[in-house]
Structures are given as structure tokens and as C-alpha cells.
């Protein structure tokens, strides 16, 4: 699902709606042959999370989904927008694919499918083991289910599976050269030749290709030169259409051209210094979990813009592509990361090759599906892992290299909660700090000393040329707890802490961005909820239903004033 049609020629069918559903609490489904049909089931709506069902609120484990559909047959491509967290996919009782990771799209191709009715079955598991990403202790809720849309597509001839627009902005910012990387697939049992047409805006190139039966291959178009280019920015979110076709298939996308770089301790967009005024946002809602409706996404964007934000951080996982489409159109900067969240990742886990490779696969998926979004200016490698250890250094080095080599024109960073002991600062373009003075440590008045100590430590480490983002800071406030005095957990205390912290950060030339923790209150895991009032992380500027706390209006005034400077 996007804000535009991705296909006109290709036949696609949504599989959203009513599915048969069964919980597999004792993990007997495969042994008892549930992949051939569920013996007992309820009916649920997809996309959704099973945790909205009363008796499954805290369920972690396996569950099964079943859906019948009609097709004219041939080669089918099943597209899953998001499944939490592990999925085994069966077509008419035969396993056709496996995927791990809940926040990125994945696709499975099945060939030789006969015309008629067929049964698609998924075994979905949101439980954890020693190789899980994230680990079981996280500060968000352990939802399970098919959380984003499902569709089935009929592929014919040489088909276009994905695209990636790689480009260079010329030094004078008046011209762009671009080429399109195309993932092509021959959906037939015979060798095929065809011509691929690829257009960016009004600029078109053609490419002759020959693919063996069932071959998948990445090819590149010739370079396209776009003169008098309209560069994407917050003030001018200019987008170009991307249209790709063969004689039997098509794919449509969008691209915005811009140049993001770190230079002389600043972040520059198209050669101009920018300051990031942002919040961290979980894509979670108490009524929908991670199956987040597009209408609420739009409302969230409106609220953030009203608050004066020009940036959002997708804590701590890739957000829905529709949300990124909205940010592209509105000129809002985005920090996208994978769910490698500190809790549970001890040194042995960080050094485990299986964990490192699983994380690398998540980065590759994020790059594949989000590469063309101009709003994404920061790739985040991980959050609050042990970057004060050699294991943290090694993971950071590996992911930094991967993202710089394959991630396009982006800044690469990570969020550390070891500000004054971190030894991994070499492997980032911007140093990003999570710090909670006045909540977990110190008091509100300690922020000034912390910032001075931070500058001294970074200089001692030899990285004083790198700009700084304060990637998390804040305090919890229970919505409606309004007092004359600034008591902890009150709306007044939260507002005063954020006001003082922002006063210091926004007056510091080395600090180029602030991301308040957080946009709205979110439900937390059972373990984290022990120390959280109401079982929620209450640090939101809004409550979970997007009603504003006192701090929202304080931040709005500060951010608006900062934007107008």
C-alpha cells in the first residue's frame, strides 16, 4: 500500500479482510498438519494484531492464519507488508517461503499455480530466543500478527520486482545524473527477450534484456541527466515520478533529489545548514497496536507540523511506507532504523555472527524498500547497545560500512546512552546522544554541566569535528496530572524539563538536532511496564489518543521560534 498506484498493467488483488485464525499455544500446528487447513478457527480482520483480543492481550507464541482466494493461475507473487515477527508461508499445504522481521515488506513467488481457488496459510510467531532482534526486553509492546496489508499479484513475462534510483547532485546543485537499478524476474519457463523502458519525470531510457527461465537479475539503466533540477527540501518537497515497464509488466514509484552531507560540524541540505527540530515517534496506537491506520498517520503528521517539527525519528523500526510517502510530500526529515534495541544485547550477543548477520539482513531490507524516499536523511544502525565495549565497536563498524556503501546519500548514526564512555564514535557521521537528566539521573539544573562534559569527552576522543544530535531526552507525565508545583510525573514538571533542556541545546552551535522522547505515550512490555505508570511509557507530549499535555504547547512555542530564526 502506497499513496499512489504501483501497477496498472500487473493484475493485483488485495487479500486484506476476513481470515481464519487459530492460536497454537502448544506448538502442535505443524505436527498436526495445520498447514493443510485449520481444524478449528475464529475469524479475524487482516491487518491487525491479535493482542486486541481480550484473552490474547499478552500472548507470545505461534498463531495461524488462513485465507482462500481465486486466481487465473500462472506465476503468483505474494506481498506481505509486515508480519510480527517470524512467518512461514504455505500455499495449498506446501511451504513456499520464510521470513524473519516484523517491520519490512517481504515477497514470495510461486510458479505453476493452476487456475481456481487456493488456500494461503501463515504460521506467525512473535516469541523470542537468543538470536531475536529485538531481544525480549524492549520498552514497547510485544504485538503479534499480520500488521500490514497482504496482496497477491500475477506476474507475466519479464517482471519488475523492485527499483532503486541512484543519483549524484552536481556541485552547483543545478543538475542531477541518475541511473535506475532494476530487479527483474522472468516469470516464464522459456528464455525471454524484452525492452525495459524507464523514465524519471520526462527523461526516459530503454534497455534490452534477455533472461533465462525463472531467472532473477539486477540490471542498471544508462545514466539519465536531469538539467535544471528542482531539488527536494523542507520548503520545496519536489518529487519526480518513476515509471518502469516491459511489454508485460510495470512498476511506478517516486523520487526526490537532494544532497545531504556533514561538513564543518554542520548538517547541510543542498548546501544550506539545517537544524533538526524533532520528536521520536512509535507507530503504535492502543486500539490498533502496530496495525496503524493511514488516517491516524496523517493526523500524526499534522500534529507534528503544527508543533513546529521538521524532523521525526522512527523509533525503533522502519515505519509504514505510506507514512514515508506523507513525509516525502510534506518535506519532513526522517531518521529510519532497525529494531536493534539495547535491552538484552549483552557482549556475547553483539559478537554472535548469527545476530550480526540477521541485523545486516534487516538493514539490507530497509535500504531495499525505503531507498527512494528523500525524507529519509539518517540511517540508524542501533539504539542503546553497548557501544562502550569492543563488541559494540565491531557491530557499529560492520553496519556503518554496509550503510555507507549501499544506503545512498544519507547520514549514518546510532543513538548511544553511553555519552561519556562511548568508544564507537568513529563509526558514525553524527554523534547522537540519548540522555535523561532530570528523570533517570541528576536534576533539571544538571543539563548545562552534562553538555560541557560531553563536548570535552568528544574532543578527547578526537571527534570534535562531528556534529551532535540529542536523539532522546524527556520526562514522563501522566496525562491530566496538572499541578501548581512541578512534581515528578506531572505535566508541569515535564514541560519545565523540556523547556530548560531545549534552551541549552538550541543555543549550542555543535548541537544540530533535537529529538524529544517522545511524540505520544505508548504501551510497554510486561517487564518494562513494572516501572511505568499505567503500563505505558508516559513521556509523550501527547497521550496515547493524541490529546496534548502541557509540554506540547511549550515545545510548540520553542520549535516555532527556532524555525523562524
Short mmCIF file of C-alpha atoms in Angstrom, two decimals, residues 130-562:
data_model
loop_
_atom_site.label_atom_id
_atom_site.label_comp_id
_atom_site.label_asym_id
_atom_site.label_seq_id
_atom_site.Cartn_x
_atom_site.Cartn_y
_atom_site.Cartn_z
CA UNK A 130 18.82 -15.78 21.90
CA UNK A 131 19.04 -14.62 18.27
CA UNK A 132 15.94 -12.41 18.30
CA UNK A 133 16.04 -8.82 17.08
CA UNK A 134 14.93 -7.14 19.23
CA UNK A 135 15.54 -9.21 22.33
CA UNK A 136 12.59 -9.95 24.63
CA UNK A 137 13.14 -6.96 26.91
CA UNK A 138 12.07 -3.87 25.00
CA UNK A 139 10.28 -0.71 26.03
CA UNK A 140 7.40 -1.24 23.62
CA UNK A 141 4.65 -3.83 23.41
CA UNK A 142 5.19 -7.34 22.05
CA UNK A 143 2.48 -7.32 19.41
CA UNK A 144 1.89 -10.27 17.12
CA UNK A 145 0.01 -10.76 13.88
CA UNK A 146 -0.22 -9.72 10.24
CA UNK A 147 0.12 -6.00 10.85
CA UNK A 148 0.20 -4.57 7.32
CA UNK A 149 -1.60 -5.34 4.06
CA UNK A 150 -1.33 -8.58 2.08
CA UNK A 151 -1.80 -8.86 -1.67
CA UNK A 152 -1.31 -11.36 -4.50
CA UNK A 153 0.00 -10.36 -7.92
CA UNK A 154 0.05 -12.21 -11.24
CA UNK A 155 3.46 -11.96 -12.92
CA UNK A 156 3.79 -12.35 -16.66
CA UNK A 157 6.90 -12.32 -18.85
CA UNK A 158 9.83 -10.21 -17.68
CA UNK A 159 8.58 -8.58 -14.50
CA UNK A 160 9.93 -5.69 -12.42
CA UNK A 161 10.30 -6.67 -8.77
CA UNK A 162 11.93 -3.52 -7.38
CA UNK A 163 13.83 -0.39 -8.33
CA UNK A 164 16.45 1.86 -6.79
CA UNK A 165 17.25 5.31 -8.20
CA UNK A 166 20.93 6.05 -7.61
CA UNK A 167 21.90 9.63 -8.31
CA UNK A 168 24.53 12.33 -7.94
CA UNK A 169 23.74 16.01 -7.43
CA UNK A 170 26.26 18.24 -9.21
CA UNK A 171 28.34 20.68 -7.19
CA UNK A 172 26.42 23.69 -8.48
CA UNK A 173 23.14 21.99 -7.43
CA UNK A 174 21.64 22.64 -10.87
CA UNK A 175 21.90 19.19 -12.39
CA UNK A 176 21.49 15.51 -11.44
CA UNK A 177 22.72 12.33 -13.07
CA UNK A 178 20.74 9.21 -12.19
CA UNK A 179 20.60 5.56 -13.06
CA UNK A 180 17.98 3.02 -12.01
CA UNK A 181 18.88 -0.35 -10.57
CA UNK A 182 16.16 -2.82 -11.61
CA UNK A 183 15.46 -6.21 -10.07
CA UNK A 184 13.95 -8.21 -12.94
CA UNK A 185 12.39 -11.69 -12.95
CA UNK A 186 11.50 -13.97 -15.84
CA UNK A 187 8.10 -15.38 -14.85
CA UNK A 188 8.07 -17.99 -17.62
CA UNK A 189 9.66 -21.37 -18.33
CA UNK A 190 11.31 -20.09 -21.51
CA UNK A 191 14.13 -17.67 -22.24
CA UNK A 192 12.69 -14.22 -22.89
CA UNK A 193 13.94 -11.04 -24.52
CA UNK A 194 12.26 -7.71 -23.91
CA UNK A 195 12.88 -3.98 -23.74
CA UNK A 196 12.65 -2.20 -20.42
CA UNK A 197 11.53 1.40 -20.53
CA UNK A 198 12.48 3.52 -17.51
CA UNK A 199 11.51 7.15 -17.05
CA UNK A 200 12.25 9.71 -14.34
CA UNK A 201 9.89 12.61 -14.89
CA UNK A 202 10.13 13.37 -18.61
CA UNK A 203 13.53 11.72 -19.03
CA UNK A 204 13.39 8.19 -20.47
CA UNK A 205 15.91 5.45 -21.25
CA UNK A 206 15.46 1.98 -22.73
CA UNK A 207 17.32 -1.23 -22.02
CA UNK A 208 17.24 -4.54 -23.92
CA UNK A 209 17.37 -7.58 -21.63
CA UNK A 210 17.44 -11.34 -22.03
CA UNK A 211 16.64 -13.58 -19.05
CA UNK A 212 16.80 -17.34 -18.67
CA UNK A 213 13.71 -19.22 -17.45
CA UNK A 214 12.85 -18.17 -13.85
CA UNK A 215 15.99 -16.03 -13.62
CA UNK A 216 16.19 -13.05 -11.26
CA UNK A 217 18.79 -10.44 -12.14
CA UNK A 218 19.70 -6.88 -11.18
CA UNK A 219 20.45 -4.61 -14.12
CA UNK A 220 21.22 -0.91 -14.45
CA UNK A 221 19.88 1.59 -16.93
CA UNK A 222 22.10 4.08 -18.67
CA UNK A 223 22.59 7.36 -16.86
CA UNK A 224 19.90 9.98 -17.12
CA UNK A 225 20.93 13.63 -16.92
CA UNK A 226 18.31 15.96 -15.45
CA UNK A 227 19.11 19.61 -16.03
CA UNK A 228 17.51 22.49 -14.15
CA UNK A 229 16.58 20.01 -11.45
CA UNK A 230 14.16 21.01 -8.70
CA UNK A 231 15.82 19.74 -5.52
CA UNK A 232 13.76 18.31 -2.67
CA UNK A 233 13.82 20.25 0.61
CA UNK A 234 11.61 21.10 3.56
CA UNK A 235 10.46 24.27 1.82
CA UNK A 236 10.21 22.68 -1.63
CA UNK A 237 9.38 18.94 -1.39
CA UNK A 238 9.70 18.42 -5.13
CA UNK A 239 9.04 14.86 -6.33
CA UNK A 240 9.67 13.17 -9.69
CA UNK A 241 7.65 10.23 -10.98
CA UNK A 242 9.45 6.97 -11.75
CA UNK A 243 7.77 4.79 -14.41
CA UNK A 244 9.21 1.43 -15.44
CA UNK A 245 7.65 -1.02 -17.88
CA UNK A 246 8.20 -4.06 -20.08
CA UNK A 247 5.80 -5.43 -22.67
CA UNK A 248 4.01 -7.39 -19.91
CA UNK A 249 4.60 -5.56 -16.62
CA UNK A 250 5.03 -2.20 -14.93
CA UNK A 251 6.13 -0.52 -11.70
CA UNK A 252 5.60 3.07 -10.56
CA UNK A 253 7.46 4.93 -7.82
CA UNK A 254 8.63 8.43 -6.87
CA UNK A 255 11.97 10.04 -6.12
CA UNK A 256 13.10 13.34 -4.69
CA UNK A 257 16.63 14.56 -5.42
CA UNK A 258 18.61 16.24 -2.65
CA UNK A 259 22.13 16.37 -1.26
CA UNK A 260 22.60 15.70 2.44
CA UNK A 261 26.08 15.95 3.96
CA UNK A 262 28.02 16.66 7.12
CA UNK A 263 30.57 19.44 6.74
CA UNK A 264 32.44 21.62 9.22
CA UNK A 265 30.41 20.30 12.12
CA UNK A 266 27.06 21.05 10.44
CA UNK A 267 24.37 19.16 8.55
CA UNK A 268 23.90 20.65 5.10
CA UNK A 269 20.91 20.04 2.82
CA UNK A 270 21.54 21.23 -0.73
CA UNK A 271 24.44 23.28 0.61
CA UNK A 272 22.42 25.03 3.34
CA UNK A 273 22.71 24.42 7.07
CA UNK A 274 19.69 22.77 8.68
CA UNK A 275 18.74 22.24 12.31
CA UNK A 276 16.59 19.21 13.07
CA UNK A 277 13.67 20.00 15.37
CA UNK A 278 12.09 16.68 16.04
CA UNK A 279 10.40 14.06 18.17
CA UNK A 280 10.71 10.29 18.44
CA UNK A 281 7.56 8.53 17.28
CA UNK A 282 6.41 4.94 17.74
CA UNK A 283 3.98 3.71 15.09
CA UNK A 284 1.66 2.33 17.76
CA UNK A 285 -1.88 3.02 18.96
CA UNK A 286 -3.78 1.47 21.89
CA UNK A 287 -6.69 0.46 19.63
CA UNK A 288 -4.65 -0.89 16.71
CA UNK A 289 -1.17 -1.74 18.00
CA UNK A 290 1.26 -1.85 15.08
CA UNK A 291 -1.60 -2.22 12.55
CA UNK A 292 -1.60 1.54 12.30
CA UNK A 293 -4.32 3.17 10.14
CA UNK A 294 -3.28 5.66 7.46
CA UNK A 295 -5.81 8.21 8.73
CA UNK A 296 -4.02 8.36 12.10
CA UNK A 297 -0.66 8.57 10.34
CA UNK A 298 -1.92 11.67 8.57
CA UNK A 299 -3.16 13.14 11.85
CA UNK A 300 0.23 12.49 13.45
CA UNK A 301 1.95 14.37 10.63
CA UNK A 302 -0.46 17.28 11.01
CA UNK A 303 0.17 17.44 14.77
CA UNK A 304 3.96 17.33 14.31
CA UNK A 305 3.86 20.12 11.72
CA UNK A 306 1.59 22.18 13.96
CA UNK A 307 4.15 21.71 16.75
CA UNK A 308 6.92 23.14 14.58
CA UNK A 309 8.74 19.88 13.93
CA UNK A 310 10.73 19.49 10.73
CA UNK A 311 12.02 16.01 11.63
CA UNK A 312 10.83 12.69 13.09
CA UNK A 313 12.71 9.64 14.29
CA UNK A 314 11.04 6.28 13.66
CA UNK A 315 11.80 4.69 16.99
CA UNK A 316 12.87 1.93 16.75
CA UNK A 317 11.97 0.25 13.45
CA UNK A 318 11.07 1.06 9.84
CA UNK A 319 7.72 2.83 9.63
CA UNK A 320 4.94 2.13 7.14
CA UNK A 321 5.82 3.16 3.54
CA UNK A 322 2.61 5.23 3.40
CA UNK A 323 3.85 7.30 6.33
CA UNK A 324 7.12 7.91 4.49
CA UNK A 325 5.14 8.93 1.39
CA UNK A 326 3.40 11.53 3.54
CA UNK A 327 6.71 12.86 4.85
CA UNK A 328 8.12 12.99 1.32
CA UNK A 329 5.17 15.12 0.22
CA UNK A 330 5.33 17.42 3.25
CA UNK A 331 9.11 17.98 3.28
CA UNK A 332 9.70 16.45 6.72
CA UNK A 333 13.05 14.81 7.52
CA UNK A 334 13.11 11.25 8.85
CA UNK A 335 15.54 9.02 10.77
CA UNK A 336 14.89 5.35 9.95
CA UNK A 337 16.44 2.49 11.91
CA UNK A 338 16.19 -1.25 12.56
CA UNK A 339 14.99 -2.72 15.90
CA UNK A 340 18.40 -3.44 17.44
CA UNK A 341 17.45 -2.00 20.82
CA UNK A 342 19.91 -2.21 23.73
CA UNK A 343 17.93 -4.31 26.20
CA UNK A 344 19.12 -7.91 26.17
CA UNK A 345 22.08 -7.46 23.83
CA UNK A 346 24.99 -8.35 26.08
CA UNK A 347 28.51 -8.61 24.64
CA UNK A 348 28.14 -12.26 23.67
CA UNK A 349 25.02 -11.43 21.63
CA UNK A 350 26.69 -8.45 19.95
CA UNK A 351 29.60 -10.70 18.98
CA UNK A 352 27.39 -13.54 17.72
CA UNK A 353 27.79 -13.88 13.94
CA UNK A 354 24.18 -15.06 13.57
CA UNK A 355 22.86 -11.95 15.34
CA UNK A 356 25.18 -9.65 13.35
CA UNK A 357 24.08 -11.18 10.04
CA UNK A 358 20.40 -11.05 10.97
CA UNK A 359 20.83 -7.36 11.75
CA UNK A 360 22.66 -6.84 8.45
CA UNK A 361 19.76 -8.50 6.61
CA UNK A 362 17.36 -6.08 8.33
CA UNK A 363 19.49 -3.14 7.17
CA UNK A 364 19.51 -4.52 3.61
CA UNK A 365 15.73 -4.88 3.66
CA UNK A 366 15.27 -1.36 4.96
CA UNK A 367 17.53 0.00 2.23
CA UNK A 368 15.74 -2.01 -0.48
CA UNK A 369 12.24 -0.86 0.40
CA UNK A 370 12.95 2.73 1.51
CA UNK A 371 15.86 3.78 -0.71
CA UNK A 372 13.89 6.20 -2.90
CA UNK A 373 12.31 8.20 -0.05
CA UNK A 374 14.01 11.64 0.04
CA UNK A 375 12.65 12.32 3.53
CA UNK A 376 14.98 9.68 4.98
CA UNK A 377 18.18 11.60 5.65
CA UNK A 378 19.50 9.41 8.50
CA UNK A 379 20.00 5.65 8.66
CA UNK A 380 20.11 4.49 12.28
CA UNK A 381 22.25 1.41 12.98
CA UNK A 382 21.11 0.58 16.51
CA UNK A 383 19.89 2.12 19.75
CA UNK A 384 21.50 1.98 23.21
CA UNK A 385 23.66 -1.10 22.69
CA UNK A 386 26.99 -1.50 24.49
CA UNK A 387 28.98 0.94 22.36
CA UNK A 388 31.38 1.33 25.26
CA UNK A 389 32.71 -2.20 24.54
CA UNK A 390 34.74 -3.79 21.76
CA UNK A 391 31.67 -5.83 20.79
CA UNK A 392 29.71 -2.62 20.24
CA UNK A 393 32.57 -1.15 18.23
CA UNK A 394 32.70 -4.20 15.96
CA UNK A 395 28.95 -4.19 15.27
CA UNK A 396 28.98 -0.45 14.62
CA UNK A 397 31.92 -0.75 12.24
CA UNK A 398 30.22 -3.53 10.25
CA UNK A 399 26.89 -1.72 9.91
CA UNK A 400 28.46 1.68 9.22
CA UNK A 401 30.41 0.20 6.33
CA UNK A 402 27.28 -1.54 4.97
CA UNK A 403 25.11 1.57 5.11
CA UNK A 404 27.73 3.92 3.66
CA UNK A 405 28.38 1.54 0.77
CA UNK A 406 24.78 0.70 -0.12
CA UNK A 407 22.48 3.23 1.59
CA UNK A 408 22.72 6.09 -0.89
CA UNK A 409 23.04 9.76 0.04
CA UNK A 410 22.36 9.52 3.79
CA UNK A 411 23.89 10.37 7.13
CA UNK A 412 24.63 7.27 9.24
CA UNK A 413 24.32 7.41 13.00
CA UNK A 414 23.31 5.44 16.08
CA UNK A 415 21.82 6.51 19.39
CA UNK A 416 24.06 5.93 22.41
CA UNK A 417 23.23 6.04 26.12
CA UNK A 418 26.95 5.89 26.99
CA UNK A 419 27.64 9.52 26.16
CA UNK A 420 30.76 9.90 28.33
CA UNK A 421 32.20 6.40 27.86
CA UNK A 422 31.31 5.50 24.25
CA UNK A 423 34.24 4.23 22.18
CA UNK A 424 32.39 3.80 18.85
CA UNK A 425 32.08 7.44 17.76
CA UNK A 426 34.44 6.79 14.85
CA UNK A 427 31.68 4.83 13.11
CA UNK A 428 29.04 7.49 12.62
CA UNK A 429 28.67 10.74 10.71
CA UNK A 430 26.79 12.48 13.52
CA UNK A 431 27.13 11.69 17.23
CA UNK A 432 23.66 11.03 18.66
CA UNK A 433 23.06 11.06 22.40
CA UNK A 434 20.24 9.58 24.50
CA UNK A 435 20.32 11.25 27.91
CA UNK A 436 17.64 11.69 30.58
CA UNK A 437 18.94 14.24 33.08
CA UNK A 438 16.18 15.22 35.44
CA UNK A 439 14.46 11.86 35.08
CA UNK A 440 16.80 8.87 35.42
CA UNK A 441 19.82 10.84 36.61
CA UNK A 442 20.60 14.25 38.10
CA UNK A 443 18.08 17.04 38.04
CA UNK A 444 16.95 19.66 35.56
CA UNK A 445 19.78 22.01 36.52
CA UNK A 446 22.43 19.40 35.58
CA UNK A 447 21.90 19.71 31.81
CA UNK A 448 24.41 22.52 31.34
CA UNK A 449 27.23 20.60 33.04
CA UNK A 450 26.38 17.47 31.05
CA UNK A 451 26.69 19.31 27.74
CA UNK A 452 30.07 20.78 28.78
CA UNK A 453 31.30 17.32 29.83
CA UNK A 454 30.04 15.86 26.54
CA UNK A 455 31.99 18.35 24.43
CA UNK A 456 35.14 17.69 26.48
CA UNK A 457 34.79 13.91 26.11
CA UNK A 458 34.15 14.06 22.35
CA UNK A 459 37.17 16.32 21.89
CA UNK A 460 39.31 13.95 23.93
CA UNK A 461 38.17 11.09 21.69
CA UNK A 462 39.28 13.06 18.63
CA UNK A 463 35.83 13.65 17.12
CA UNK A 464 35.22 17.35 17.79
CA UNK A 465 34.64 17.83 14.05
CA UNK A 466 31.43 15.81 14.22
CA UNK A 467 28.09 17.49 14.90
CA UNK A 468 25.87 16.29 17.74
CA UNK A 469 22.21 15.31 17.87
CA UNK A 470 20.42 14.88 21.19
CA UNK A 471 18.43 11.89 19.99
CA UNK A 472 16.43 11.23 23.19
CA UNK A 473 15.62 13.31 26.28
CA UNK A 474 12.48 13.90 28.27
CA UNK A 475 10.38 13.11 31.32
CA UNK A 476 7.20 11.18 31.97
CA UNK A 477 3.92 12.93 32.71
CA UNK A 478 0.61 11.24 33.38
CA UNK A 479 -1.99 12.95 31.18
CA UNK A 480 -4.26 15.12 33.27
CA UNK A 481 -1.92 15.27 36.28
CA UNK A 482 -1.79 19.07 36.44
CA UNK A 483 -0.33 20.78 39.50
CA UNK A 484 0.77 24.26 40.60
CA UNK A 485 4.15 22.82 41.61
CA UNK A 486 6.42 20.90 39.24
CA UNK A 487 6.14 17.45 40.80
CA UNK A 488 7.64 14.46 39.01
CA UNK A 489 5.03 12.71 36.82
CA UNK A 490 3.12 15.99 36.49
CA UNK A 491 2.56 17.79 33.21
CA UNK A 492 4.22 20.88 34.68
CA UNK A 493 7.46 19.01 35.52
CA UNK A 494 7.69 17.55 32.04
CA UNK A 495 7.15 20.97 30.48
CA UNK A 496 9.79 22.66 32.65
CA UNK A 497 12.39 19.96 31.99
CA UNK A 498 11.92 20.13 28.22
CA UNK A 499 11.95 23.91 28.25
CA UNK A 500 15.28 24.06 30.09
CA UNK A 501 16.87 21.29 28.03
CA UNK A 502 15.84 22.87 24.72
CA UNK A 503 17.09 26.28 25.86
CA UNK A 504 20.56 24.79 26.32
CA UNK A 505 20.58 22.56 23.24
CA UNK A 506 19.27 25.14 20.77
CA UNK A 507 21.85 27.71 21.87
CA UNK A 508 24.76 25.28 21.36
CA UNK A 509 26.39 25.57 17.93
CA UNK A 510 27.65 21.98 17.99
CA UNK A 511 24.18 20.52 18.57
CA UNK A 512 22.45 20.31 15.19
CA UNK A 513 19.30 18.46 16.15
CA UNK A 514 16.95 17.52 18.98
CA UNK A 515 14.52 14.60 19.08
CA UNK A 516 12.31 14.70 22.16
CA UNK A 517 11.30 11.41 23.69
CA UNK A 518 8.51 11.13 22.65
CA UNK A 519 5.59 12.08 20.39
CA UNK A 520 2.83 10.12 22.17
CA UNK A 521 2.53 7.73 25.10
CA UNK A 522 2.88 4.06 24.15
CA UNK A 523 2.05 0.76 25.76
CA UNK A 524 5.14 -1.07 27.03
CA UNK A 525 6.14 -4.68 27.52
CA UNK A 526 5.15 -6.52 30.67
CA UNK A 527 8.72 -6.36 32.03
CA UNK A 528 9.24 -2.65 31.31
CA UNK A 529 5.71 -1.85 32.49
CA UNK A 530 6.60 -2.69 36.08
CA UNK A 531 8.32 0.70 36.34
CA UNK A 532 5.85 2.55 34.09
CA UNK A 533 2.67 4.16 35.39
CA UNK A 534 -0.41 2.63 33.70
CA UNK A 535 1.84 0.14 31.89
CA UNK A 536 2.71 2.93 29.42
CA UNK A 537 5.82 4.88 28.63
CA UNK A 538 4.32 8.24 29.59
CA UNK A 539 6.98 10.54 28.13
CA UNK A 540 4.73 11.55 25.24
CA UNK A 541 3.96 15.17 24.52
CA UNK A 542 0.54 13.72 23.76
CA UNK A 543 -1.27 10.87 25.44
CA UNK A 544 -1.84 7.64 23.54
CA UNK A 545 -5.03 9.05 21.94
CA UNK A 546 -3.17 12.15 20.71
CA UNK A 547 -4.54 14.58 23.30
CA UNK A 548 -1.93 17.24 24.18
CA UNK A 549 -0.19 17.65 27.51
CA UNK A 550 1.12 20.98 28.76
CA UNK A 551 4.58 20.19 27.33
CA UNK A 552 3.18 20.05 23.81
CA UNK A 553 2.36 23.76 23.85
CA UNK A 554 5.70 24.66 25.45
CA UNK A 555 7.61 22.74 22.79
CA UNK A 556 5.42 24.19 20.06
CA UNK A 557 6.38 27.72 21.06
CA UNK A 558 10.08 26.87 21.28
CA UNK A 559 10.25 24.95 17.99
CA UNK A 560 8.27 27.56 16.07
CA UNK A 561 10.55 30.30 17.35
CA UNK A 562 13.63 28.27 16.41
#
